[in-house]
XYZ file of C-alpha atoms in Angstrom:
621
model
C -56.577 -8.390 -16.687
C -57.539 -7.954 -20.350
C -54.948 -6.674 -22.828
C -56.384 -4.923 -25.879
C -54.457 -4.346 -29.096
C -55.163 -2.177 -32.091
C -55.304 -4.547 -35.054
C -57.932 -5.181 -37.758
C -59.283 -8.366 -36.183
C -59.867 -6.507 -32.876
C -58.763 -9.698 -31.158
C -58.668 -9.466 -27.373
C -56.321 -11.819 -25.467
C -57.003 -12.817 -21.905
C -54.145 -12.579 -19.431
C -54.269 -16.362 -18.863
C -53.719 -16.930 -22.598
C -50.649 -14.728 -22.591
C -49.146 -16.209 -19.405
C -49.673 -19.772 -20.644
C -50.286 -19.495 -24.417
C -51.433 -22.432 -26.563
C -48.793 -23.921 -28.800
C -50.481 -22.659 -31.966
C -50.141 -19.033 -30.742
C -46.395 -19.482 -30.432
C -46.185 -21.356 -33.746
C -47.958 -18.615 -35.697
C -46.410 -15.775 -33.657
C -49.051 -13.354 -34.938
C -48.279 -9.638 -34.521
C -51.312 -9.099 -32.324
C -50.305 -11.889 -29.960
C -46.706 -10.634 -29.820
C -47.769 -7.050 -29.073
C -50.259 -8.134 -26.419
C -47.652 -10.368 -24.746
C -45.098 -7.591 -24.730
C -47.621 -5.090 -23.341
C -48.393 -7.472 -20.491
C -44.673 -7.904 -19.854
C -44.293 -4.107 -19.702
C -47.103 -3.963 -17.141
C -45.403 -6.632 -15.022
C -42.091 -4.743 -15.291
C -43.793 -1.569 -14.083
C -44.927 -3.550 -11.024
C -41.367 -4.919 -10.623
C -42.603 -8.454 -11.270
C -39.398 -9.370 -13.061
C -39.972 -13.112 -12.799
C -43.419 -12.832 -14.410
C -42.161 -10.615 -17.229
C -39.179 -12.892 -17.733
C -41.477 -15.888 -18.174
C -43.383 -14.124 -20.980
C -40.204 -13.012 -22.771
C -38.645 -16.480 -22.448
C -41.650 -18.127 -24.147
C -41.950 -15.457 -26.797
C -38.301 -15.164 -27.870
C -37.750 -18.571 -29.587
C -40.900 -18.094 -31.700
C -39.819 -14.586 -32.721
C -36.331 -15.742 -33.643
C -37.794 -18.540 -35.746
C -40.402 -16.477 -37.553
C -38.807 -13.022 -37.732
C -35.054 -13.402 -37.211
C -32.539 -11.795 -34.824
C -32.511 -8.460 -36.677
C -36.260 -7.901 -36.434
C -36.967 -4.825 -34.235
C -39.637 -6.692 -32.248
C -37.281 -9.602 -31.606
C -34.525 -7.226 -30.447
C -36.984 -5.538 -28.062
C -37.865 -8.929 -26.575
C -34.189 -9.801 -26.099
C -33.632 -6.457 -24.365
C -36.688 -6.955 -22.147
C -35.546 -10.412 -21.078
C -32.010 -9.172 -20.391
C -33.421 -6.342 -18.277
C -35.430 -8.838 -16.205
C -32.315 -10.960 -15.678
C -30.323 -7.868 -14.625
C -32.992 -6.737 -12.175
C -33.149 -10.217 -10.653
C -29.355 -10.345 -10.255
C -28.788 -12.904 -13.013
C -25.965 -10.887 -14.544
C -24.271 -13.632 -16.531
C -27.530 -14.527 -18.292
C -28.152 -10.840 -19.002
C -24.657 -10.332 -20.432
C -25.048 -13.397 -22.653
C -28.058 -11.705 -24.279
C -26.794 -8.126 -24.321
C -23.348 -8.584 -25.850
C -24.646 -10.066 -29.161
C -27.637 -7.692 -29.055
C -25.261 -4.722 -28.969
C -23.555 -5.966 -32.138
C -26.908 -6.510 -33.851
C -28.334 -3.107 -32.930
C -25.167 -1.339 -34.066
C -25.457 -3.064 -37.451
C -29.204 -2.523 -37.879
C -29.840 0.784 -36.090
C -26.406 2.382 -35.787
C -24.217 3.080 -32.745
C -25.863 6.422 -31.921
C -29.453 5.145 -31.974
C -31.109 5.546 -28.546
C -31.967 1.826 -28.414
C -28.317 0.908 -29.043
C -27.198 3.315 -26.323
C -29.722 1.698 -23.965
C -28.074 -1.674 -24.535
C -24.703 -0.168 -23.586
C -26.203 1.239 -20.393
C -27.725 -2.069 -19.329
C -24.601 -4.043 -20.211
C -22.484 -1.563 -18.215
C -24.824 -2.056 -15.257
C -24.175 -5.814 -15.402
C -20.407 -5.243 -15.555
C -20.591 -2.823 -12.623
C -22.664 -5.188 -10.498
C -20.145 -8.007 -11.019
C -17.138 -5.828 -10.130
C -15.920 -5.221 -13.697
C -15.830 -1.507 -13.039
C -13.239 -0.543 -15.638
C -15.294 -2.199 -18.400
C -18.475 -0.566 -17.080
C -16.789 2.826 -16.973
C -15.530 2.504 -20.551
C -18.929 1.300 -21.775
C -20.749 4.216 -20.123
C -18.251 6.821 -21.333
C -18.876 5.607 -24.870
C -22.641 5.636 -24.288
C -22.467 9.234 -23.042
C -20.486 10.389 -26.085
C -22.901 8.646 -28.459
C -25.928 10.040 -26.648
C -24.568 13.575 -26.936
C -24.139 13.141 -30.704
C -27.782 12.244 -31.246
C -29.673 14.835 -33.351
C -32.584 14.923 -30.925
C -31.484 13.454 -27.560
C -34.315 12.050 -25.495
C -35.020 13.876 -22.206
C -33.493 12.103 -19.227
C -31.034 9.923 -21.151
C -27.993 12.062 -20.344
C -28.973 12.291 -16.677
C -29.423 8.530 -16.454
C -26.013 7.756 -18.037
C -24.212 10.314 -15.863
C -25.760 8.924 -12.689
C -24.687 5.442 -13.808
C -21.120 6.728 -14.244
C -21.242 8.299 -10.796
C -22.519 4.996 -9.424
C -19.449 3.309 -10.906
C -17.326 5.940 -9.138
C -19.126 5.178 -5.867
C -18.437 1.474 -6.357
C -14.751 2.261 -6.900
C -14.788 4.061 -3.541
C -16.552 1.170 -1.791
C -13.913 -1.315 -2.911
C -11.056 1.023 -1.936
C -9.930 2.155 -5.399
C -9.962 5.809 -4.423
C -7.873 7.070 -7.344
C -10.440 5.778 -9.843
C -13.296 6.948 -7.612
C -11.962 10.484 -7.446
C -11.300 10.664 -11.181
C -14.720 9.314 -12.160
C -16.774 11.231 -9.612
C -14.940 14.552 -9.978
C -15.573 14.630 -13.722
C -19.170 13.492 -13.804
C -20.457 15.279 -10.729
C -19.608 18.454 -12.641
C -21.878 17.162 -15.433
C -24.575 16.210 -12.946
C -24.586 19.662 -11.309
C -25.672 21.121 -14.678
C -28.750 18.893 -14.788
C -30.116 18.980 -11.239
C -30.909 21.409 -8.431
C -28.056 22.212 -6.008
C -29.703 20.291 -3.163
C -30.718 17.281 -5.282
C -30.634 14.193 -3.057
C -28.888 12.010 -5.650
C -26.187 14.662 -6.096
C -25.584 14.961 -2.357
C -25.400 11.194 -1.976
C -22.764 10.966 -4.714
C -20.839 13.841 -3.134
C -20.450 11.727 0.014
C -18.532 9.136 -2.019
C -16.423 11.854 -3.631
C -15.558 13.287 -0.212
C -14.634 9.836 1.030
C -12.372 9.225 -1.961
C -10.685 12.618 -1.619
C -10.103 12.064 2.087
C -8.652 8.603 1.588
C -6.247 9.989 -1.033
C -5.087 12.712 1.343
C -6.771 15.584 -0.533
C -8.034 16.954 2.758
C -8.692 20.498 1.616
C -10.971 19.388 -1.226
C -12.581 16.704 0.927
C -13.411 19.200 3.654
C -14.897 21.593 1.095
C -17.200 18.855 -0.239
C -18.162 17.761 3.288
C -19.102 21.328 4.207
C -21.214 21.606 1.049
C -23.079 18.392 1.878
C -23.680 19.388 5.484
C -24.773 22.944 4.652
C -27.275 21.734 2.045
C -28.632 18.991 4.286
C -29.127 21.464 7.109
C -30.926 23.944 4.838
C -33.051 21.207 3.288
C -34.190 19.640 6.546
C -34.543 22.576 8.876
C -31.231 23.270 10.606
C -29.188 21.685 13.355
C -32.234 20.658 15.338
C -33.448 18.323 12.632
C -33.708 14.628 13.263
C -33.530 13.768 9.578
C -31.268 10.802 9.005
C -29.515 12.394 6.008
C -28.394 15.387 8.052
C -27.146 13.150 10.851
C -25.339 10.959 8.312
C -23.580 14.066 6.943
C -22.527 15.038 10.472
C -21.224 11.509 11.089
C -19.086 11.595 7.943
C -17.675 15.016 8.825
C -17.135 14.006 12.458
C -15.082 10.980 11.457
C -13.100 13.069 8.961
C -12.062 15.554 11.660
C -11.443 12.802 14.198
C -9.016 10.987 11.889
C -7.110 14.237 11.337
C -6.702 15.140 15.000
C -8.943 18.171 14.605
C -10.511 17.374 17.913
C -12.509 20.566 18.468
C -14.542 20.154 15.281
C -14.846 16.396 15.850
C -15.976 16.908 19.422
C -18.554 19.542 18.428
C -20.068 17.332 15.739
C -20.179 14.142 17.799
C -21.622 16.025 20.750
C -24.390 17.294 18.459
C -24.979 13.848 16.924
C -25.253 12.311 20.394
C -27.737 14.983 21.511
C -29.922 14.569 18.390
C -29.993 10.796 18.764
C -30.757 10.984 22.476
C -33.717 13.287 21.780
C -35.083 11.332 18.830
C -34.185 7.730 19.687
C -33.548 7.671 23.441
C -30.355 7.203 25.429
C -30.403 3.420 25.175
C -30.823 3.174 21.411
C -27.894 1.437 19.623
C -27.303 4.448 17.353
C -27.216 6.779 20.355
C -24.696 4.571 22.090
C -22.635 4.392 18.923
C -22.512 8.196 18.908
C -21.439 8.160 22.562
C -18.560 5.849 21.655
C -17.290 8.218 18.973
C -17.777 11.234 21.236
C -15.611 9.555 23.848
C -12.994 8.833 21.208
C -13.030 12.494 20.121
C -12.575 13.544 23.744
C -9.585 11.219 24.046
C -8.010 12.756 20.935
C -8.588 16.170 22.547
C -6.721 14.913 25.647
C -9.857 15.285 27.752
C -9.579 11.761 29.095
C -11.616 12.513 32.219
C -14.666 13.646 30.236
C -14.105 10.726 27.842
C -14.213 8.406 30.853
C -17.553 9.835 31.997
C -19.118 9.462 28.547
C -17.770 5.924 28.210
C -19.092 4.914 31.628
C -22.549 6.086 30.518
C -22.158 3.868 27.448
C -21.200 0.884 29.608
C -24.216 1.446 31.859
C -26.574 1.824 28.886
C -25.336 -1.337 27.176
C -25.606 -3.271 30.448
C -29.237 -2.133 30.879
C -30.135 -3.152 27.345
C -28.460 -6.512 27.819
C -30.830 -7.450 30.641
C -33.825 -7.404 28.280
C -32.154 -8.791 25.161
C -32.142 -12.239 23.612
C -31.024 -13.978 20.424
C -29.129 -11.868 17.912
C -29.848 -8.682 19.858
C -28.149 -10.182 22.913
C -24.958 -10.934 20.995
C -24.950 -7.503 19.332
C -25.392 -5.689 22.645
C -22.781 -7.885 24.320
C -20.288 -6.946 21.602
C -21.108 -3.253 22.084
C -20.630 -3.632 25.846
C -17.169 -5.135 25.312
C -16.331 -2.278 22.949
C -17.292 0.309 25.554
C -15.393 -1.500 28.296
C -12.230 -1.681 26.214
C -12.535 2.050 25.507
C -13.033 2.682 29.227
C -9.831 0.755 29.872
C -8.036 3.104 27.476
C -9.482 6.098 29.353
C -8.116 4.667 32.610
C -4.704 4.216 30.986
C -4.699 7.806 29.717
C -5.652 8.994 33.223
C -2.723 7.110 34.767
C -4.960 4.514 36.426
C -2.784 1.704 35.107
C -4.008 -1.060 37.444
C -7.677 -0.287 36.727
C -6.905 -0.220 33.018
C -5.056 -3.540 33.139
C -7.802 -5.248 35.158
C -10.576 -4.046 32.857
C -8.785 -4.908 29.582
C -7.939 -8.387 30.869
C -11.565 -8.793 32.000
C -12.773 -7.981 28.475
C -10.380 -10.494 26.918
C -11.453 -13.207 29.331
C -15.168 -12.493 28.834
C -14.854 -12.638 25.040
C -13.092 -15.997 25.237
C -15.977 -17.379 27.329
C -18.701 -16.023 25.018
C -20.198 -17.773 22.001
C -22.097 -16.383 19.042
C -20.393 -12.982 18.943
C -19.502 -11.236 15.695
C -16.030 -12.462 14.732
C -14.901 -9.255 13.013
C -15.928 -7.055 15.942
C -14.457 -9.253 18.657
C -11.135 -9.662 16.844
C -10.884 -5.875 16.640
C -11.697 -5.478 20.342
C -9.195 -8.151 21.335
C -6.444 -6.626 19.208
C -7.139 -3.225 20.771
C -6.981 -4.724 24.280
C -3.635 -6.404 23.599
C -2.261 -3.202 22.058
C -3.049 -1.221 25.209
C -1.921 -3.978 27.559
C 1.353 -3.774 25.662
C 1.411 -0.033 26.368
C 0.853 -0.658 30.087
C 3.645 -3.243 30.205
C 5.979 -0.797 28.465
C 5.126 1.951 30.967
C 6.032 -0.460 33.766
C 9.351 -1.358 32.108
C 8.245 -4.856 31.062
C 9.376 -4.767 27.436
C 9.074 -8.525 26.878
C 5.495 -8.433 28.131
C 4.804 -5.425 25.927
C 6.208 -7.226 22.886
C 4.146 -10.361 23.576
C 0.877 -8.413 23.839
C 1.581 -6.346 20.773
C 2.544 -9.371 18.693
C -0.832 -10.849 19.644
C -2.531 -7.615 18.608
C -0.909 -7.742 15.162
C -1.738 -11.436 14.744
C -5.392 -10.835 15.603
C -5.581 -8.047 12.993
C -4.226 -10.437 10.380
C -7.043 -12.899 11.196
C -9.816 -10.391 10.443
C -12.292 -11.690 7.815
C -12.518 -8.133 6.421
C -9.096 -6.465 6.656
C -8.933 -3.332 8.802
C -5.747 -1.523 7.813
C -6.239 1.219 10.391
C -6.201 -1.235 13.296
C -3.346 -3.214 11.734
C -1.153 -0.114 11.313
C -1.953 0.966 14.881
C -0.846 -2.385 16.265
C 2.230 -2.563 14.014
C 3.298 0.899 15.184
C 2.957 -0.128 18.829
C 5.014 -3.265 18.285
C 7.657 -1.346 16.306
C 8.230 1.218 19.053
C 8.473 -1.540 21.654
C 11.111 -3.241 19.496
C 12.998 0.079 19.302
C 13.183 0.195 23.072
C 14.644 -3.313 22.921
C 17.351 -2.188 20.415
C 15.970 -4.455 17.692
C 16.013 -2.086 14.709
C 16.436 -4.920 12.172
C 13.127 -6.421 13.302
C 11.478 -3.015 13.026
C 12.588 -2.743 9.417
C 11.296 -6.206 8.629
C 7.957 -5.420 10.313
C 7.307 -2.068 8.638
C 9.146 -2.042 5.284
C 6.511 -3.683 3.066
C 3.661 -1.688 4.616
C 5.464 1.611 4.039
C 6.313 0.789 0.431
C 2.808 -0.363 -0.508
C 0.330 2.449 -1.256
C -2.516 -0.050 -0.912
C -1.448 -0.986 2.626
C -1.901 2.567 3.926
C -4.737 3.733 1.677
C -7.594 5.058 3.752
C -5.618 4.903 7.024
C -5.709 8.106 9.134
C -2.703 10.288 8.230
C -1.300 10.303 11.761
C -0.988 6.520 11.830
C 0.672 6.557 8.398
C 3.199 9.127 9.611
C 3.968 6.977 12.673
C 4.512 3.935 10.463
C 6.842 5.774 8.072
C 8.825 7.166 11.007
C 9.218 3.650 12.429
C 11.040 2.600 9.286
C 13.001 5.870 9.121
C 14.229 5.424 12.703
C 15.254 1.833 11.980
C 17.526 3.091 9.187
C 18.748 6.046 11.230
C 19.783 3.867 14.182
C 21.967 1.782 11.852
C 23.599 4.774 10.090
C 21.655 4.226 6.846
C 21.053 7.932 6.456
C 20.405 8.074 2.716
C 17.517 5.619 3.177
C 16.163 7.384 6.259
C 16.034 10.912 4.804
C 13.207 10.458 2.220
C 11.097 8.755 4.876
C 11.474 11.722 7.231
C 10.571 13.994 4.319
C 7.392 11.979 3.801
C 6.285 11.813 7.444
C 7.181 15.230 8.876
C 4.755 17.285 6.696
C 1.912 15.006 7.805
C 2.705 15.614 11.467
C 3.078 19.349 10.864
C -0.385 19.407 9.345
C -1.855 17.462 12.259
C -0.050 19.026 15.223
C 1.565 22.233 13.987
C 5.267 22.941 13.311
C 6.360 23.612 16.902
C 5.593 20.289 18.624
C 8.258 17.873 19.848
C 6.839 15.087 17.685
C 7.680 17.294 14.685
C 10.932 18.884 15.850
C 12.479 15.575 16.938
C 12.125 13.876 13.544
C 13.131 17.142 11.832
C 16.442 17.192 13.724
C 17.022 13.584 12.694
C 16.340 14.475 9.066
C 18.866 17.313 9.357
C 21.407 14.906 10.839
C 20.903 12.537 7.878
C 21.490 15.438 5.483
C 24.677 16.363 7.314
C 25.972 12.813 7.111
C 25.335 12.565 3.351
C 26.901 16.042 2.859
C 23.742 17.851 1.870
C 24.895 20.830 3.931
C 22.495 23.580 2.792
C 19.471 21.381 3.594
C 21.017 20.311 6.894
C 21.720 23.945 7.822
C 18.153 25.017 7.050
C 16.594 22.198 9.041
C 18.980 22.436 12.015
C 18.199 26.155 12.259
C 14.507 25.470 12.303
C 14.812 22.590 14.791
C 17.089 24.602 17.113
C 14.749 27.604 17.141
C 11.746 25.371 17.770
C 13.408 23.412 20.567
C 14.688 26.586 22.196
C 11.149 27.985 22.278
C 9.649 24.713 23.423
C 12.225 23.418 25.917
C 14.665 26.231 26.559
C 18.397 26.784 25.976
C 19.569 24.338 28.603
C 17.683 21.349 27.242
C 19.910 18.546 25.990
C 18.152 18.305 22.603
C 18.351 22.078 22.049
C 22.042 22.162 22.934
C 22.847 19.258 20.678
C 20.963 20.727 17.682
C 22.878 23.983 18.142
C 26.153 22.044 18.182
C 25.183 20.222 15.005
C 24.251 23.516 13.337
C 27.645 25.032 14.153
C 29.417 22.019 12.690
C 27.362 22.215 9.500
C 28.283 25.895 9.147
C 31.972 25.111 9.637
C 31.712 22.288 7.101
C 30.566 24.861 4.520
C 33.333 27.311 5.421
C 30.898 29.692 7.135
C 33.161 30.262 10.151
C 32.137 33.881 10.688
C 28.446 33.016 10.790
C 29.171 30.105 13.128
C 31.153 32.298 15.521
C 28.454 34.959 15.526
C 25.830 32.319 16.251
C 27.952 30.854 19.052
C 28.432 34.274 20.605
C 24.685 35.018 20.445
C 23.992 31.638 22.020
C 26.351 32.389 24.906
C 24.875 35.879 25.355
C 21.405 34.381 25.792
C 22.789 32.106 28.496
C 23.134 28.883 26.555
C 25.758 26.246 27.521
C 29.199 27.245 26.252
C 31.019 25.607 23.335
C 34.717 25.577 22.572
C 34.570 26.264 18.849
C 37.170 24.785 16.521
C 36.423 24.829 12.784
C 37.041 21.893 10.481
C 40.465 21.423 8.971
C 39.101 21.952 5.478
C 35.789 23.007 3.951
C 33.228 20.284 3.540
C 34.970 17.711 5.757
C 32.458 15.140 7.036
C 32.237 14.330 10.714
C 31.149 10.732 10.050
C 34.394 9.224 11.284
C 34.248 10.797 14.715
C 33.031 8.921 17.746
C 29.244 8.972 18.273
C 26.972 8.041 21.104
C 23.248 7.387 21.169
C 20.677 9.278 23.211
C 17.015 8.823 23.781
C 16.249 12.278 22.391
C 16.758 12.930 18.692
C 19.072 13.063 16.955
C 21.889 10.555 17.535
C 24.605 12.301 19.521
C 28.286 12.336 18.817
C 31.339 14.243 20.086
C 31.264 17.521 18.232
C 34.381 19.264 16.922
C 33.275 22.674 18.187
């Protein structure tokens, strides 16, 4: 390559001279030599030869500093070029060491709003972002954007580039689990980005996936679903509809499928995963790893939809496919397929358990545990997750058979295995903790339940990103532990936190909503919050009557509690009318006696526990 420069001497420098210049060239540091060297470096940068460009800049910079000084525009351009090469090669500390003083120099010489100064801010922010200093990167880029917008004649593309860098910082926040910062950063700057690009711009849609993830993890389901629908609709239009095999469309379906699966919206989840499985079977074949991964999630969606028989059939196909692939695999592929086979078998064991085939489930889950222990070279993260899942469900089987000690032992192992994960998986941990907590409840060990769940419930970080249903279960574990020990004031806010989540997931008329609601009402009665207790007992009684009938023990008890709350507020006439209506409908009879004085608490009266919520006591009615 020959590099020509426009100077009076019409000197032409050969590429070899510039890559390995004689000492006198560097000593004199003539303008022609400097320009030719920099032009060659630009050419190497365009070809992404960062090491080659870096070598030129490294040789050139000391001579420029000596002959021209740090404030010389050519010297500053060389510093920036070298820093850019370092950044592209991942040498962020070296890049920062050049850029931080360069920023000060360019602000003094050129001014803060000069495009070259703004470029330094961008590159320095990129280094901060790449090394995890996201707050500093965000601040640096926000300043760069403000300065760029104040320029008299902004250069085309500069605003777009800074905004995409800010969105990238937001995506990095999401990847590390800081969803509050991710949502704030992405929500603001995606609005800016929409003004600069087409609606179906690929970069925009990619960034929207991170925004949707952040919104979902923060519980902003309505906004998250809206963004997910936008992504999916635009991908489908861009790539030709549902029949497309394009990976971006399938990726959008996967994200939406997982979103609906985590929120118990099984029909939408099932539809999406069924479609994903079909597309991957047609494009990749039934034995492809991605196809089998889709089968696994489809089976999980079927389980959530309580179609355990169909889930079993899909899972058995996955087991057969993984076994076929294993016969022709070796090396890393062998270990990967073996891990997938264990995953399918553990899921099949769960299907058996859900179908009531407890012995088959137990035998298969124990087989998986034994096989993993005998195998070497498997992925540690994946096998720890599979083992914890197996112990969790073996604990369930023991509990169903009345073996509470066995259930506790398995579920303790499940929790311990989750805590050994190299990369923490809070979803699996919360699942296993919930299982252990409910086993401990059955063993009348409420103090241990509190100790197990308290810190997780109080820490927003511990439950961030965990499916809402599991979070509600965890919060209710702690609430029940307080309730069982008459600590009603502590239990009430926990019921208030968990019940709306379950209502959203299952609807307001399910037993897993009405039971906790009646316990919340009981807490309110005990702490003399009578209007709230009245409202919630009325709702719980009506729901239980519709769900289980008048003669059900839980319905009868809630009605008795409601009457007592009315008497406690001096509403004797309303209580008597309600009692009469109850008897007319055929409900069990009460002998009604109002409280001696308005507002008297029933806390001192004898109580007895029942399995159904809430805690029973002898009612003065």
